[in-house]
PDB file of C-alpha atoms in Angstrom:
ATOM      1  CA  SER X   1      -0.041  -0.090   0.055  1.00 88.00           C
ATOM      2  CA  MET X   2       1.040   3.550  -0.694  1.00 91.00           C
ATOM      3  CA  VAL X   3      -0.027   6.692   1.356  1.00 94.00           C
ATOM      4  CA  THR X   4       0.615  10.418   0.821  1.00 94.00           C
ATOM      5  CA  ARG X   5      -0.346  13.158   3.120  1.00 94.00           C
ATOM      6  CA  GLU X   6       0.306  16.865   3.073  1.00 95.00           C
ATOM      7  CA  LYS X   7       2.096  18.140   5.900  1.00 93.00           C
ATOM      8  CA  GLN X   8       3.585  21.466   7.014  1.00 90.00           C
ATOM      9  CA  LYS X   9       6.492  22.826   9.525  1.00 88.00           C
ATOM     10  CA  PRO X  10       5.724  26.002  11.195  1.00 87.00           C
ATOM     11  CA  ARG X  11       8.539  28.517  10.795  1.00 87.00           C
ATOM     12  CA  PRO X  12      10.496  28.768  13.963  1.00 89.00           C
ATOM     13  CA  ASN X  13      10.305  31.435  16.773  1.00 90.00           C
ATOM     14  CA  ALA X  14      13.322  34.303  16.369  1.00 92.00           C
ATOM     15  CA  LEU X  15      16.708  32.610  18.037  1.00 93.00           C
ATOM     16  CA  SER X  16      17.354  32.900  21.793  1.00 93.00           C
ATOM     17  CA  THR X  17      20.440  31.556  23.487  1.00 93.00           C
ATOM     18  CA  VAL X  18      18.677  28.303  24.856  1.00 92.00           C
ATOM     19  CA  GLU X  19      17.404  27.551  20.979  1.00 91.00           C
ATOM     20  CA  LEU X  20      21.208  28.243  19.733  1.00 92.00           C
ATOM     21  CA  LEU X  21      22.355  25.813  22.641  1.00 91.00           C
ATOM     22  CA  LYS X  22      19.813  23.304  21.554  1.00 89.00           C
ATOM     23  CA  ALA X  23      21.037  23.323  18.023  1.00 86.00           C
ATOM     24  CA  ALA X  24      24.761  23.330  19.308  1.00 84.00           C
ATOM     25  CA  SER X  25      24.138  19.911  20.888  1.00 79.00           C
ATOM     26  CA  GLY X  26      21.772  18.645  18.129  1.00 79.00           C
ATOM     27  CA  SER X  27      22.674  17.706  14.478  1.00 77.00           C
ATOM     28  CA  SER X  28      21.781  21.092  13.151  1.00 81.00           C
ATOM     29  CA  ILE X  29      25.638  22.640  14.357  1.00 87.00           C
ATOM     30  CA  GLY X  30      27.139  19.764  15.401  1.00 85.00           C
ATOM     31  CA  MET X  31      29.574  21.261  18.520  1.00 90.00           C
ATOM     32  CA  GLY X  32      29.805  21.580  21.913  1.00 91.00           C
ATOM     33  CA  ALA X  33      27.443  24.157  23.481  1.00 91.00           C
ATOM     34  CA  HIS X  34      30.523  25.965  25.042  1.00 93.00           C
ATOM     35  CA  ARG X  35      32.412  26.208  21.813  1.00 94.00           C
ATOM     36  CA  VAL X  36      29.419  27.549  20.085  1.00 94.00           C
ATOM     37  CA  MET X  37      28.570  30.429  22.689  1.00 95.00           C
ATOM     38  CA  GLN X  38      32.594  31.377  22.203  1.00 96.00           C
ATOM     39  CA  ILE X  39      31.965  31.391  18.792  1.00 96.00           C
ATOM     40  CA  ALA X  40      28.888  33.621  18.987  1.00 96.00           C
ATOM     41  CA  GLU X  41      30.318  35.667  21.161  1.00 97.00           C
ATOM     42  CA  SER X  42      33.543  36.631  18.672  1.00 97.00           C
ATOM     43  CA  LEU X  43      31.160  36.898  15.861  1.00 97.00           C
ATOM     44  CA  TYR X  44      29.161  39.550  18.187  1.00 97.00           C
ATOM     45  CA  ILE X  45      32.322  41.435  18.845  1.00 97.00           C
ATOM     46  CA  ASN X  46      33.072  41.270  15.064  1.00 96.00           C
ATOM     47  CA  GLY X  47      29.819  42.728  14.335  1.00 96.00           C
ATOM     48  CA  PHE X  48      28.454  39.837  12.604  1.00 97.00           C
ATOM     49  CA  LEU X  49      25.604  38.913  15.145  1.00 97.00           C
ATOM     50  CA  SER X  50      23.639  40.662  17.654  1.00 95.00           C
ATOM     51  CA  TYR X  51      24.537  39.682  21.391  1.00 93.00           C
ATOM     52  CA  PRO X  52      24.287  36.132  21.807  1.00 94.00           C
ATOM     53  CA  ARG X  53      23.148  36.001  25.429  1.00 93.00           C
ATOM     54  CA  THR X  54      19.335  36.796  25.150  1.00 92.00           C
ATOM     55  CA  GLU X  55      16.041  35.056  26.403  1.00 92.00           C
ATOM     56  CA  SER X  56      14.302  37.049  23.702  1.00 91.00           C
ATOM     57  CA  SER X  57      12.527  35.143  20.764  1.00 91.00           C
ATOM     58  CA  ALA X  58      10.403  37.666  19.705  1.00 91.00           C
ATOM     59  CA  TYR X  59      11.623  41.106  17.817  1.00 90.00           C
ATOM     60  CA  PRO X  60      10.342  44.428  19.237  1.00 89.00           C
ATOM     61  CA  GLY X  61       7.875  46.101  16.988  1.00 86.00           C
ATOM     62  CA  SER X  62      10.817  48.761  15.848  1.00 88.00           C
ATOM     63  CA  PHE X  63      13.006  46.162  14.466  1.00 90.00           C
ATOM     64  CA  ASP X  64      14.158  46.281  10.638  1.00 94.00           C
ATOM     65  CA  LEU X  65      13.442  42.693   9.438  1.00 94.00           C
ATOM     66  CA  ARG X  66      13.265  44.185   5.869  1.00 94.00           C
ATOM     67  CA  GLY X  67      16.588  45.498   6.403  1.00 95.00           C
ATOM     68  CA  THR X  68      17.907  42.369   7.822  1.00 95.00           C
ATOM     69  CA  VAL X  69      16.749  40.469   5.248  1.00 95.00           C
ATOM     70  CA  ALA X  70      18.497  42.411   2.578  1.00 95.00           C
ATOM     71  CA  THR X  71      21.524  42.072   4.383  1.00 94.00           C
ATOM     72  CA  VAL X  72      21.490  38.735   4.425  1.00 93.00           C
ATOM     73  CA  SER X  73      20.873  38.497   0.572  1.00 93.00           C
ATOM     74  CA  ARG X  74      24.428  39.544   0.317  1.00 92.00           C
ATOM     75  CA  THR X  75      26.057  36.440   2.319  1.00 91.00           C
ATOM     76  CA  GLY X  76      25.737  33.764  -0.456  1.00 86.00           C
ATOM     77  CA  ILE X  77      23.062  31.623   1.968  1.00 88.00           C
ATOM     78  CA  ALA X  78      19.575  31.300   0.157  1.00 85.00           C
ATOM     79  CA  ASN X  79      19.953  34.414  -1.864  1.00 86.00           C
ATOM     80  CA  GLU X  80      17.147  33.658  -3.985  1.00 88.00           C
ATOM     81  CA  HIS X  81      14.811  32.799  -1.278  1.00 89.00           C
ATOM     82  CA  CYS X  82      15.966  36.474   0.615  1.00 91.00           C
ATOM     83  CA  GLY X  83      15.285  38.247  -2.691  1.00 91.00           C
ATOM     84  CA  GLN X  84      11.721  36.748  -3.192  1.00 91.00           C
ATOM     85  CA  LEU X  85      11.240  37.507   0.821  1.00 92.00           C
ATOM     86  CA  LEU X  86      12.046  41.227  -0.302  1.00 93.00           C
ATOM     87  CA  GLN X  87       9.565  40.992  -3.444  1.00 92.00           C
ATOM     88  CA  ASP X  88       7.006  39.179  -1.968  1.00 89.00           C
ATOM     89  CA  GLY X  89       6.974  40.601   1.821  1.00 88.00           C
ATOM     90  CA  ILE X  90       8.244  39.413   5.007  1.00 89.00           C
ATOM     91  CA  SER X  91       5.954  37.445   7.527  1.00 86.00           C
ATOM     92  CA  ARG X  92       6.100  38.847  10.932  1.00 85.00           C
ATOM     93  CA  PRO X  93       7.916  36.211  13.406  1.00 84.00           C
ATOM     94  CA  LYS X  94       5.505  34.269  15.228  1.00 79.00           C
ATOM     95  CA  GLY X  95       5.190  34.469  18.803  1.00 77.00           C
ATOM     96  CA  GLY X  96       8.038  34.363  21.421  1.00 84.00           C
ATOM     97  CA  HIS X  97       8.979  36.207  24.063  1.00 85.00           C
ATOM     98  CA  ASP X  98      10.844  39.824  23.960  1.00 85.00           C
ATOM     99  CA  ALA X  99      12.844  39.912  27.008  1.00 84.00           C
ATOM    100  CA  GLY X 100      13.270  43.731  26.479  1.00 80.00           C
ATOM    101  CA  ASP X 101      17.146  43.563  27.102  1.00 81.00           C
ATOM    102  CA  HIS X 102      18.409  42.489  23.705  1.00 89.00           C
ATOM    103  CA  PRO X 103      16.745  41.634  20.287  1.00 91.00           C
ATOM    104  CA  PRO X 104      16.671  37.766  19.464  1.00 95.00           C
ATOM    105  CA  ILE X 105      20.151  36.444  17.862  1.00 96.00           C
ATOM    106  CA  THR X 106      20.336  38.088  14.717  1.00 95.00           C
ATOM    107  CA  PRO X 107      22.660  38.383  11.811  1.00 96.00           C
ATOM    108  CA  MET X 108      23.534  41.954  11.662  1.00 96.00           C
ATOM    109  CA  ARG X 109      26.334  42.126   9.179  1.00 95.00           C
ATOM    110  CA  ALA X 110      27.035  39.949   5.905  1.00 95.00           C
ATOM    111  CA  ALA X 111      29.643  37.560   5.635  1.00 94.00           C
ATOM    112  CA  ASN X 112      31.024  35.013   3.303  1.00 88.00           C
ATOM    113  CA  TYR X 113      32.597  31.829   3.921  1.00 88.00           C
ATOM    114  CA  GLY X 114      35.954  33.151   3.206  1.00 90.00           C
ATOM    115  CA  GLN X 115      35.648  35.615   5.890  1.00 93.00           C
ATOM    116  CA  LEU X 116      35.114  33.324   8.576  1.00 96.00           C
ATOM    117  CA  SER X 117      36.970  30.090   9.902  1.00 95.00           C
ATOM    118  CA  SER X 118      34.839  26.980   9.286  1.00 94.00           C
ATOM    119  CA  ASP X 119      33.695  26.664  12.698  1.00 94.00           C
ATOM    120  CA  GLU X 120      32.308  30.534  12.805  1.00 96.00           C
ATOM    121  CA  TRP X 121      30.927  29.842   9.043  1.00 95.00           C
ATOM    122  CA  ARG X 122      28.910  26.862  10.524  1.00 94.00           C
ATOM    123  CA  VAL X 123      27.618  29.228  13.821  1.00 95.00           C
ATOM    124  CA  TYR X 124      26.833  31.990  11.569  1.00 96.00           C
ATOM    125  CA  GLU X 125      25.196  29.941   8.674  1.00 94.00           C
ATOM    126  CA  TYR X 126      22.787  28.544  11.224  1.00 94.00           C
ATOM    127  CA  VAL X 127      21.787  31.972  12.934  1.00 96.00           C
ATOM    128  CA  VAL X 128      21.234  33.334   9.288  1.00 96.00           C
ATOM    129  CA  ARG X 129      19.220  30.364   8.253  1.00 93.00           C
ATOM    130  CA  HIS X 130      17.119  30.317  11.111  1.00 94.00           C
ATOM    131  CA  PHE X 131      16.405  34.242  10.765  1.00 95.00           C
ATOM    132  CA  ILE X 132      15.352  33.449   7.086  1.00 94.00           C
ATOM    133  CA  ALA X 133      13.128  30.394   8.449  1.00 93.00           C
ATOM    134  CA  SER X 134      11.753  32.805  11.050  1.00 93.00           C
ATOM    135  CA  VAL X 135      10.526  35.644   8.817  1.00 93.00           C
ATOM    136  CA  SER X 136       9.282  33.109   5.908  1.00 92.00           C
ATOM    137  CA  THR X 137       6.233  31.273   5.532  1.00 87.00           C
ATOM    138  CA  THR X 138       5.234  27.766   6.878  1.00 86.00           C
ATOM    139  CA  CYS X 139       6.871  24.957   5.020  1.00 87.00           C
ATOM    140  CA  ARG X 140       4.736  22.516   3.540  1.00 92.00           C
ATOM    141  CA  PHE X 141       5.454  18.953   2.064  1.00 93.00           C
ATOM    142  CA  GLU X 142       4.189  15.690   1.111  1.00 94.00           C
ATOM    143  CA  ARG X 143       5.039  12.509   2.623  1.00 95.00           C
ATOM    144  CA  THR X 144       4.827   9.258   1.032  1.00 96.00           C
ATOM    145  CA  SER X 145       4.724   5.924   2.784  1.00 95.00           C
ATOM    146  CA  ALA X 146       4.723   2.746   1.197  1.00 95.00           C
ATOM    147  CA  GLU X 147       4.372  -0.728   2.600  1.00 94.00           C
ATOM    148  CA  PHE X 148       4.972  -4.399   0.804  1.00 93.00           C
ATOM    149  CA  MET X 149       5.187  -7.816   1.372  1.00 91.00           C
ATOM    150  CA  LEU X 150       8.156  -9.756   0.043  1.00 92.00           C
ATOM    151  CA  GLY X 151       7.598 -13.637   1.077  1.00 92.00           C
ATOM    152  CA  ASP X 152       7.174 -13.187   4.726  1.00 94.00           C
ATOM    153  CA  GLU X 153       9.384 -10.021   4.998  1.00 94.00           C
ATOM    154  CA  LYS X 154       7.172  -6.611   5.216  1.00 94.00           C
ATOM    155  CA  PHE X 155       9.181  -3.920   3.829  1.00 95.00           C
ATOM    156  CA  SER X 156       8.591  -0.097   4.565  1.00 95.00           C
ATOM    157  CA  CYS X 157       9.759   3.184   3.107  1.00 95.00           C
ATOM    158  CA  THR X 158       9.247   7.011   3.515  1.00 95.00           C
ATOM    159  CA  GLY X 159      10.014   9.804   1.242  1.00 95.00           C
ATOM    160  CA  THR X 160       9.423  13.719   1.358  1.00 94.00           C
ATOM    161  CA  THR X 161       8.856  15.945  -1.052  1.00 93.00           C
ATOM    162  CA  VAL X 162       8.797  19.659  -0.343  1.00 91.00           C
ATOM    163  CA  THR X 163       6.020  21.572  -1.895  1.00 90.00           C
ATOM    164  CA  ASP X 164       6.274  25.167  -0.593  1.00 86.00           C
ATOM    165  CA  PRO X 165       9.571  25.951   1.033  1.00 80.00           C
ATOM    166  CA  GLY X 166       7.789  28.953   2.989  1.00 75.00           C
TER     167      GLY X 166
END
């Protein structure tokens, strides 16, 4: 039997320190939390990221989201998607909490791979991709599952096709 279902993955909240550290320990960044914070602080000191120690996961109403998308459109990371966002309009990031001390962790200056070390680039790229996802629409995809029998053995397979990246 084969079944296809439409699914969606909602866009994330803006990036707080806690979420960055979760990404560090998971497969998204793949390095230790302490090392990621050292790198994020270095990127902050060099003007590439906003202050990385914040509990905010929502932008204040006055934050220039469009200007930030324009900035990250010069990084080589999802340039085409950023251009589409600038043309079609940016979705205000959902929910979250504005702690009032600092904005969420946000790219502040465009960088390219050659400007940063490999580890710095991994952290910077993650922050940029997370920011882009937070101002994009919901990702929609189809998940197809197939099951079949071959003799007495049961096999299954699942595949995903993105229909709207958001």
